[in-house]
Coordinates of N, CA and C in Angstrom, one line a residue:
M1 N 15.3 -19.0 -0.8 CA 15.0 -19.0 -2.2 C 13.8 -17.9 -2.3
T2 N 13.9 -16.9 -3.2 CA 12.9 -15.6 -3.4 C 11.9 -16.5 -4.0
K3 N 11.2 -15.7 -3.2 CA 9.8 -16.1 -3.8 C 8.9 -14.8 -4.3
N4 N 8.7 -15.8 -5.9 CA 7.9 -14.9 -7.2 C 6.3 -14.4 -7.0
I5 N 5.7 -13.3 -6.7 CA 4.5 -13.3 -7.1 C 4.0 -12.4 -8.7
D6 N 3.3 -13.2 -9.6 CA 3.4 -12.8 -10.7 C 2.1 -12.2 -9.8
Y7 N 1.8 -10.3 -10.6 CA 1.2 -9.0 -10.4 C 0.5 -8.6 -11.4
F8 N -1.3 -8.9 -11.7 CA -1.8 -8.6 -13.4 C -3.3 -7.8 -12.6
F9 N -2.6 -7.1 -12.7 CA -3.5 -5.7 -12.6 C -3.6 -4.5 -14.1
G10 N -4.3 -3.5 -13.7 CA -4.9 -2.1 -14.5 C -5.0 -1.5 -13.8
I11 N -4.7 -0.3 -14.4 CA -4.5 1.3 -14.2 C -6.1 2.1 -13.8
G12 N -7.0 1.3 -14.7 CA -7.9 1.4 -14.8 C -9.2 0.6 -13.1
S13 N -8.4 0.0 -13.0 CA -9.1 -1.1 -12.1 C -9.2 0.2 -10.6
P14 N -10.3 0.0 -10.1 CA -10.6 0.7 -8.6 C -9.9 -0.6 -7.9
W15 N -10.1 -1.8 -7.7 CA -10.2 -2.7 -6.9 C -8.8 -2.8 -7.1
A16 N -8.3 -2.8 -8.0 CA -5.7 -3.0 -7.9 C -5.9 -1.7 -7.3
F17 N -7.1 -0.5 -7.0 CA -6.1 1.0 -6.6 C -5.9 0.6 -5.3
I18 N -7.5 0.3 -4.7 CA -7.4 0.1 -3.0 C -7.0 -1.1 -2.3
G19 N -6.4 -2.2 -2.9 CA -5.4 -3.0 -2.2 C -4.2 -3.1 -2.6
L20 N -3.3 -1.6 -3.2 CA -2.2 -1.7 -3.5 C -1.2 -1.7 -2.6
E21 N -1.6 -1.0 -1.8 CA -1.1 -0.6 -0.3 C -0.8 -1.7 0.2
A22 N -1.6 -3.2 0.5 CA -2.4 -4.3 1.7 C -1.0 -5.2 0.6
F23 N -1.0 -5.2 -0.5 CA -0.7 -5.9 -1.2 C 1.0 -5.8 -1.6
T24 N 1.5 -4.8 -1.9 CA 2.5 -4.4 -1.6 C 3.2 -4.2 0.3
A25 N 2.6 -4.3 1.1 CA 3.2 -4.4 2.5 C 3.1 -5.9 2.9
L26 N 2.1 -6.9 1.6 CA 1.9 -8.1 2.2 C 3.5 -9.3 1.4
A27 N 3.9 -8.5 0.5 CA 5.2 -8.8 0.0 C 6.3 -8.3 0.1
A28 N 6.2 -7.6 1.3 CA 7.7 -7.3 1.8 C 7.7 -8.3 3.2
K29 N 6.3 -7.9 4.0 CA 6.2 -9.1 4.7 C 7.1 -10.4 4.4
H30 N 6.8 -10.9 3.3 CA 6.6 -11.8 2.8 C 8.7 -12.4 2.3
G31 N 9.5 -10.7 2.4 CA 11.0 -11.1 1.2 C 10.0 -10.8 -0.2
A32 N 9.0 -10.9 -0.5 CA 8.8 -11.3 -1.4 C 8.9 -10.4 -3.2
S33 N 9.2 -11.3 -4.5 CA 9.5 -9.9 -5.5 C 8.2 -10.4 -6.3
I34 N 8.0 -9.0 -6.9 CA 6.2 -8.5 -7.4 C 6.6 -8.7 -8.5
R35 N 6.9 -9.8 -9.3 CA 6.9 -9.5 -10.8 C 5.0 -8.2 -11.6
P36 N 5.9 -7.3 -12.0 CA 3.9 -6.4 -12.8 C 4.0 -7.4 -14.2
F37 N 2.4 -6.9 -14.3 CA 1.7 -7.8 -15.4 C 0.9 -6.7 -15.9
V38 N 0.9 -5.5 -16.4 CA -0.1 -4.6 -17.0 C -0.8 -5.7 -17.9
I39 N -2.1 -5.6 -18.1 CA -3.0 -5.7 -18.3 C -4.8 -5.4 -19.2
P40 N -5.5 -5.2 -19.9 CA -6.7 -4.9 -19.9 C -7.7 -6.1 -19.2
L41 N -8.9 -6.4 -18.5 CA -9.5 -7.2 -18.3 C -9.6 -8.7 -19.5
V42 N -9.5 -9.4 -19.0 CA -9.8 -10.7 -20.2 C -11.4 -10.9 -20.4
E43 N -11.5 -10.4 -21.3 CA -13.1 -11.2 -21.2 C -13.0 -12.2 -22.3
D44 N -12.0 -12.8 -22.5 CA -12.2 -14.5 -23.5 C -12.6 -15.0 -21.9
N45 N -12.0 -15.0 -20.7 CA -11.6 -15.2 -19.3 C -13.2 -15.5 -18.8
G46 N -14.6 -14.3 -19.0 CA -15.1 -14.1 -18.1 C -14.9 -13.0 -18.1
A47 N -14.6 -12.5 -17.6 CA -14.6 -11.2 -17.1 C -15.6 -10.2 -18.3
I48 N -16.4 -9.2 -16.8 CA -16.8 -8.8 -17.6 C -17.3 -6.6 -17.0
Y49 N -16.6 -5.6 -17.7 CA -17.0 -4.6 -17.7 C -17.8 -4.0 -16.5
S50 N -17.6 -2.8 -15.4 CA -18.7 -2.7 -14.9 C -20.2 -2.2 -15.5
R51 N -19.6 -1.5 -17.0 CA -20.8 -1.2 -17.4 C -21.7 -2.2 -18.3
N52 N -21.2 -3.2 -18.4 CA -21.3 -4.8 -19.3 C -23.3 -4.5 -17.9
R53 N -22.6 -4.6 -17.2 CA -23.1 -5.5 -16.0 C -24.8 -5.0 -15.8
P54 N -25.6 -5.6 -15.8 CA -26.5 -5.5 -15.0 C -27.1 -4.5 -13.9
E55 N -27.9 -3.0 -13.5 CA -28.3 -2.6 -12.9 C -28.0 -2.9 -11.4
A56 N -28.2 -3.8 -11.0 CA -28.5 -4.3 -9.3 C -27.1 -4.8 -9.3
R57 N -26.8 -5.2 -10.0 CA -25.2 -5.4 -10.2 C -23.8 -4.8 -10.2
R58 N -24.3 -3.6 -10.9 CA -23.4 -2.6 -10.3 C -23.0 -2.1 -9.5
A59 N -24.7 -1.6 -8.8 CA -25.0 -0.9 -7.7 C -24.7 -1.5 -6.5
Y60 N -25.0 -2.9 -6.2 CA -24.0 -3.5 -5.3 C -22.6 -3.3 -5.8
W61 N -21.5 -3.3 -6.4 CA -20.2 -3.3 -7.0 C -20.3 -1.8 -6.5
T62 N -20.5 -0.6 -6.5 CA -21.1 0.2 -6.2 C -20.0 0.5 -4.5
K63 N -21.4 0.3 -4.5 CA -21.2 -0.1 -2.3 C -19.9 -0.6 -2.3
D64 N -20.3 -1.9 -2.7 CA -18.7 -2.8 -2.6 C -17.3 -1.8 -2.2
L65 N -17.4 -1.3 -3.3 CA -16.2 -0.6 -3.7 C -16.1 0.8 -2.1
K66 N -16.4 1.0 -1.8 CA -17.5 2.7 -1.2 C -16.7 1.4 0.7
R67 N -17.1 0.5 0.6 CA -17.1 -0.3 1.6 C -15.3 -0.8 1.8
W68 N -15.0 -1.2 0.9 CA -13.5 -1.6 0.7 C -13.0 -0.3 1.1
A69 N -12.9 0.7 -0.4 CA -11.9 1.9 -0.3 C -12.3 1.8 1.5
A70 N -13.4 2.2 2.1 CA -13.4 2.9 4.0 C -12.5 1.9 4.7
V71 N -12.2 0.5 4.4 CA -11.3 -0.4 5.2 C -10.4 0.3 4.7
R72 N -9.7 0.3 3.3 CA -8.3 0.1 3.7 C -7.6 2.0 3.3
G73 N -8.6 3.1 4.1 CA -8.5 4.4 4.1 C -8.6 4.9 2.5
K74 N -9.2 4.7 2.1 CA -9.2 5.5 0.5 C -10.1 5.9 0.1
A75 N -10.7 7.4 -0.3 CA -11.8 8.1 -0.6 C -11.8 7.6 -2.8
L76 N -13.1 7.0 -2.7 CA -13.8 7.3 -4.5 C -14.1 8.0 -4.4
D77 N -13.7 8.9 -5.7 CA -14.7 9.7 -6.6 C -15.2 8.9 -7.2
F78 N -16.5 8.8 -7.6 CA -17.6 8.6 -8.5 C -18.2 9.2 -9.2
D79 N -17.9 10.8 -9.6 CA -18.9 11.9 -10.0 C -18.3 12.0 -11.2
N80 N -18.9 12.2 -12.8 CA -18.7 12.5 -13.5 C -17.6 11.4 -14.7
R81 N -17.9 10.0 -14.4 CA -16.5 8.9 -14.3 C -17.0 8.9 -16.2
S82 N -18.1 9.3 -16.5 CA -17.7 9.1 -18.2 C -17.3 9.6 -19.0
T83 N -16.8 11.1 -18.8 CA -16.1 11.8 -19.5 C -14.6 12.1 -19.0
L84 N -14.0 10.8 -18.6 CA -12.8 10.4 -18.8 C -12.7 10.0 -19.8
S85 N -10.9 9.9 -20.5 CA -11.0 8.9 -21.7 C -10.2 7.6 -21.0
D86 N -10.4 6.8 -22.2 CA -9.4 5.5 -21.7 C -8.0 5.9 -20.8
P87 N -7.9 4.7 -19.7 CA -6.2 5.0 -18.6 C -5.6 3.4 -19.5
T88 N -5.7 3.6 -20.8 CA -5.2 2.1 -21.3 C -3.7 3.4 -21.2
P89 N -3.7 4.2 -21.8 CA -2.3 4.6 -22.2 C -1.4 4.6 -21.2
A90 N -1.9 4.8 -19.4 CA -1.4 5.3 -18.6 C -0.8 3.5 -18.3
G91 N -1.4 2.3 -18.6 CA -1.1 1.5 -18.7 C 0.5 1.2 -18.7
L92 N -0.2 2.3 -20.1 CA 2.1 1.8 -21.1 C 2.5 2.4 -20.6
M93 N 2.6 3.6 -19.8 CA 3.1 4.3 -19.0 C 3.9 3.3 -18.1
V94 N 3.4 2.8 -17.8 CA 3.8 1.8 -16.7 C 4.5 0.9 -17.5
I95 N 4.2 0.6 -18.4 CA 5.3 -0.4 -19.0 C 6.9 -0.2 -18.8
A96 N 6.8 1.4 -19.5 CA 7.9 1.5 -20.1 C 8.5 2.6 -18.7
A97 N 7.7 2.6 -17.6 CA 8.6 2.8 -16.3 C 10.2 1.1 -15.8
I98 N 8.4 0.3 -15.8 CA 9.0 -0.9 -15.6 C 10.6 -1.6 -16.6
K99 N 10.7 -1.0 -17.6 CA 11.4 -1.2 -18.7 C 12.8 -0.3 -19.1
R100 N 12.1 0.3 -17.9 CA 13.0 2.2 -17.8 C 13.4 1.7 -16.1
S101 N 13.4 0.4 -15.6 CA 13.8 0.6 -14.6 C 13.7 1.3 -13.5
D102 N 12.5 2.5 -13.9 CA 12.1 3.0 -12.7 C 10.6 2.8 -12.1
D103 N 10.8 3.7 -10.7 CA 10.2 3.1 -9.8 C 8.2 2.8 -10.0
W104 N 8.2 2.1 -10.8 CA 6.7 1.6 -11.3 C 5.6 1.2 -10.6
L105 N 6.0 1.4 -8.8 CA 4.8 1.1 -8.2 C 4.7 2.8 -7.7
K106 N 5.9 3.2 -7.8 CA 5.1 4.9 -7.5 C 4.5 5.4 -8.5
L107 N 4.5 4.5 -9.5 CA 3.3 5.8 -10.6 C 2.7 5.1 -11.0
T108 N 2.4 3.7 -10.2 CA 1.1 3.5 -10.8 C 0.4 3.7 -9.5
A109 N 1.4 3.9 -8.3 CA -0.3 3.8 -7.1 C -0.8 5.9 -7.6
A110 N -0.1 6.4 -8.0 CA -0.2 8.1 -8.5 C -0.7 8.5 -9.4
L111 N -0.8 7.4 -10.5 CA -2.0 7.0 -11.2 C -3.0 7.0 -10.9
Q112 N -3.3 5.6 -10.4 CA -4.4 5.5 -9.4 C -5.2 6.2 -9.0
A113 N -4.2 6.8 -7.9 CA -4.7 7.3 -6.7 C -5.2 9.6 -7.5
A114 N -4.5 9.7 -8.7 CA -5.5 10.9 -9.6 C -6.4 10.1 -10.5
F115 N -6.6 9.4 -10.7 CA -8.1 8.4 -11.3 C -9.2 8.8 -10.8
W116 N -8.7 8.1 -9.6 CA -9.9 6.9 -8.3 C -9.9 8.4 -7.6
E117 N -9.5 8.7 -6.6 CA -9.9 9.9 -5.4 C -9.7 11.4 -6.2
R118 N -8.7 11.2 -7.0 CA -8.9 13.0 -7.5 C -10.4 13.1 -9.4
G119 N -10.6 12.0 -9.8 CA -11.0 11.8 -11.3 C -10.3 12.9 -12.4
E120 N -8.7 12.7 -12.2 CA -8.4 13.3 -12.9 C -8.4 12.9 -14.6
D121 N -8.2 12.9 -15.4 CA -8.9 12.0 -16.9 C -6.8 12.0 -17.2
I122 N -6.6 10.8 -16.9 CA -5.6 10.1 -17.5 C -4.8 10.0 -18.7
G123 N -6.4 10.0 -19.6 CA -6.1 9.1 -20.2 C -5.3 10.1 -21.4
Q124 N -5.1 11.4 -20.5 CA -4.1 12.8 -21.4 C -2.8 12.8 -21.4
P125 N -2.6 13.0 -22.3 CA -0.7 13.2 -22.2 C -0.2 14.0 -21.0
A126 N -0.7 15.2 -21.5 CA -0.4 15.8 -20.1 C -0.6 15.6 -19.2
V127 N -1.8 15.0 -19.0 CA -2.1 15.0 -17.3 C -1.0 14.0 -17.1
R128 N -0.8 13.4 -17.7 CA 0.1 11.7 -17.0 C 1.4 12.3 -16.9
V129 N 2.1 12.7 -17.3 CA 3.3 13.0 -17.7 C 3.3 14.3 -16.2
A130 N 2.4 15.1 -16.5 CA 2.0 16.6 -14.7 C 2.4 14.6 -13.4
I131 N 1.7 13.8 -13.6 CA 1.4 13.0 -12.5 C 3.0 11.8 -12.4
A132 N 3.2 11.9 -12.9 CA 4.4 11.0 -13.1 C 5.7 12.2 -12.9
D133 N 5.7 13.1 -13.0 CA 6.7 14.8 -12.9 C 6.9 15.0 -11.0
A134 N 5.3 14.7 -10.6 CA 4.9 14.8 -8.7 C 5.2 14.0 -8.7
A135 N 5.8 12.3 -9.2 CA 6.2 11.7 -8.2 C 7.3 11.5 -8.4
G136 N 8.1 12.5 -8.5 CA 9.5 12.2 -9.1 C 10.1 11.0 -9.9
L137 N 9.7 11.8 -11.1 CA 9.4 10.6 -12.5 C 9.9 11.9 -13.5
D138 N 10.9 10.9 -14.4 CA 10.2 11.9 -15.9 C 8.9 11.4 -16.2
G139 N 8.1 12.4 -16.8 CA 7.3 12.1 -17.6 C 7.4 12.4 -18.7
T140 N 7.9 13.0 -19.5 CA 8.0 13.4 -20.8 C 8.6 12.1 -21.3
A141 N 9.9 11.4 -20.2 CA 10.2 10.1 -21.0 C 9.5 9.4 -20.7
L142 N 9.1 9.0 -19.7 CA 8.0 8.4 -19.5 C 7.2 7.7 -21.1
E143 N 6.8 8.9 -21.5 CA 6.1 9.0 -22.6 C 6.1 9.7 -23.1
Q144 N 7.3 9.3 -23.9 CA 8.4 8.6 -25.1 C 8.5 7.4 -25.2
R145 N 8.7 7.0 -24.2 CA 8.8 5.3 -24.3 C 7.8 4.7 -24.5
A146 N 6.8 4.7 -24.1 CA 5.6 4.3 -23.3 C 5.1 4.2 -25.4
Q147 N 5.2 4.9 -26.0 CA 4.5 4.6 -27.7 C 5.9 4.0 -28.4
A148 N 6.9 3.3 -27.9 CA 7.4 2.3 -28.5 C 6.9 1.4 -28.5
E149 N 7.5 0.8 -30.0 CA 6.8 -0.5 -30.5 C 7.0 -1.8 -29.5
D150 N 7.7 -2.1 -28.6 CA 8.0 -2.6 -27.5 C 7.4 -2.7 -25.7
V151 N 6.8 -1.5 -26.2 CA 5.7 -1.7 -25.0 C 4.5 -2.2 -24.9
K152 N 4.7 -1.5 -26.1 CA 3.2 -2.6 -26.9 C 3.3 -3.7 -27.6
A153 N 4.4 -4.5 -27.6 CA 4.1 -5.7 -27.9 C 4.1 -6.2 -26.6
T154 N 4.9 -5.9 -25.5 CA 5.0 -6.6 -24.3 C 3.5 -6.0 -23.4
W155 N 2.9 -5.7 -23.8 CA 1.2 -5.1 -23.4 C 0.2 -6.2 -23.8
E156 N 0.4 -6.9 -25.4 CA 0.1 -8.0 -26.1 C 0.4 -9.1 -25.4
S157 N 1.8 -9.6 -25.1 CA 2.0 -10.5 -24.2 C 2.1 -10.6 -22.7
N158 N 1.9 -9.8 -22.3 CA 1.1 -9.2 -20.8 C -0.1 -10.6 -20.4
L159 N -0.9 -9.9 -21.9 CA -2.7 -10.2 -21.9 C -2.4 -11.8 -22.9
E160 N -1.7 -12.2 -23.5 CA -1.0 -13.9 -23.9 C -0.9 -14.4 -23.0
M161 N -0.5 -14.0 -21.4 CA -0.3 -14.8 -20.8 C -1.2 -15.0 -20.0
A162 N -1.9 -13.7 -18.9 CA -2.3 -14.0 -18.2 C -4.1 -14.9 -19.3
R163 N -4.6 -14.7 -20.3 CA -5.1 -15.9 -20.9 C -5.1 -17.5 -20.4
A164 N -3.6 -17.3 -21.1 CA -3.3 -18.6 -21.3 C -3.6 -19.3 -19.6
G165 N -3.2 -18.0 -18.6 CA -2.8 -18.6 -17.2 C -4.2 -18.7 -16.6
G166 N -5.2 -18.6 -17.3 CA -6.2 -18.7 -16.7 C -6.9 -16.8 -15.3
V167 N -6.4 -16.2 -16.2 CA -6.7 -14.6 -15.3 C -7.9 -14.2 -16.3
F168 N -8.5 -13.5 -15.0 CA -9.9 -13.0 -15.9 C -10.0 -11.0 -15.4
G169 N -9.9 -10.5 -14.0 CA -9.8 -9.6 -13.8 C -9.0 -9.2 -12.8
F170 N -8.8 -8.5 -12.3 CA -8.2 -7.2 -11.6 C -8.6 -7.3 -10.0
P171 N -7.4 -7.6 -8.9 CA -6.4 -7.7 -9.4 C -6.1 -9.0 -8.8
T172 N -5.0 -9.8 -9.8 CA -5.1 -10.8 -9.8 C -3.5 -11.0 -9.1
F173 N -3.2 -12.7 -7.8 CA -2.0 -12.9 -8.0 C -1.4 -13.7 -8.1
R174 N -0.5 -14.0 -9.1 CA 0.0 -15.6 -8.8 C 1.1 -16.0 -8.3
Y175 N 1.2 -16.6 -7.7 CA 2.3 -17.6 -6.6 C 2.1 -18.9 -6.6
D176 N 3.2 -19.5 -6.9 CA 3.5 -21.1 -6.8 C 2.8 -22.4 -7.7
G177 N 2.0 -21.1 -8.5 CA 0.9 -21.7 -10.0 C -0.5 -21.4 -9.0
E178 N -1.1 -20.8 -8.0 CA -2.0 -20.7 -7.9 C -2.7 -19.2 -7.8
L179 N -3.9 -19.0 -8.2 CA -4.1 -18.1 -8.7 C -5.0 -17.1 -7.8
Y180 N -4.7 -15.4 -7.0 CA -5.3 -15.5 -6.2 C -6.4 -13.9 -6.8
W181 N -7.4 -14.0 -7.4 CA -8.2 -13.3 -8.2 C -8.8 -12.2 -6.6
G182 N -9.1 -11.1 -6.7 CA -9.1 -9.6 -5.8 C -8.2 -9.2 -4.7
Q183 N -8.3 -7.9 -4.2 CA -8.0 -8.0 -3.5 C -8.5 -8.4 -1.7
D184 N -9.8 -8.7 -1.8 CA -10.0 -9.7 -1.0 C -9.7 -11.2 -0.3
S185 N -8.8 -11.5 -1.6 CA -8.2 -12.5 -1.6 C -7.4 -12.6 -0.8
L186 N -6.5 -11.9 -0.9 CA -4.8 -10.6 0.2 C -4.9 -12.1 1.6
P187 N -5.9 -12.3 2.1 CA -5.1 -13.5 2.7 C -5.3 -14.7 3.0
F188 N -5.6 -15.0 1.9 CA -5.5 -16.5 1.4 C -3.7 -16.6 0.7
L189 N -3.3 -15.2 -0.2 CA -1.9 -15.5 -0.7 C -1.3 -15.4 0.1
D190 N -1.4 -14.5 1.6 CA -0.5 -14.3 2.9 C -0.2 -16.2 3.4
R191 N -1.6 -16.8 3.7 CA -1.8 -17.6 4.4 C -0.3 -18.9 3.7
H192 N -0.4 -18.5 1.5 CA 0.4 -19.8 0.7 C 1.5 -19.4 1.2
L193 N 1.9 -17.7 1.1 CA 3.3 -17.2 1.9 C 4.0 -18.0 2.4
N194 N 2.8 -18.3 3.8 CA 3.6 -18.7 5.2 C 3.8 -20.1 5.3
G195 N 3.1 -20.8 4.3 CA 3.5 -22.2 3.6 C 2.2 -23.5 4.1
D196 N 0.9 -22.8 4.1 CA -0.8 -23.3 4.4 C -1.3 -22.9 3.3
K197 N -0.7 -24.1 1.8 CA -1.6 -23.7 0.5 C -3.0 -24.5 1.3
I198 N -4.1 -23.5 0.4 CA -5.8 -23.8 1.1 C -6.1 -25.0 -0.4
V199 N -6.1 -26.0 -0.5 CA -6.1 -26.6 -1.3 C -7.6 -26.8 -1.6
A200 N -8.3 -26.8 -2.2 CA -9.7 -26.9 -2.8 C -10.2 -27.6 -3.6

């Protein structure tokens, strides 16, 4: 029987970015299928954007990100991030890729790397198209598809599913009805996929 993992994530999440390769490697190891759900943070369930956290917590968040980035072999660019546009349209482009049966994982990795490693403004259409093209995809077609009403409807339905399922932050993995929040929870997901579910 194929193992299915629901993957809730956002393109603008540094945690989703630094954990993406580890997650896909884990899924491949277990022969698991990934079902992607691109969403915003679910504030109704308790998610808090970093800009709204107290300074002490934001400072620790940044240090912890740098530690984990080093563990995952990533280098994050924290300079001038306030000048970057909302990355939400990049998420819609990924949904468009999913609907077109394009390589959404390659597009996701490319957009996140551009945003977090190079500080590129993926909120801008021309930037997204260039990134998709460089990844070997049809950026213009994807950008056009991302404007369709069914893509926006999927964004909303993904959010409703996440809200109803108790998801709040990025990345969240759901397997066999169990939620695992954060890329640092991958060892627990690994054990569950091996048949060793930890019951709290």
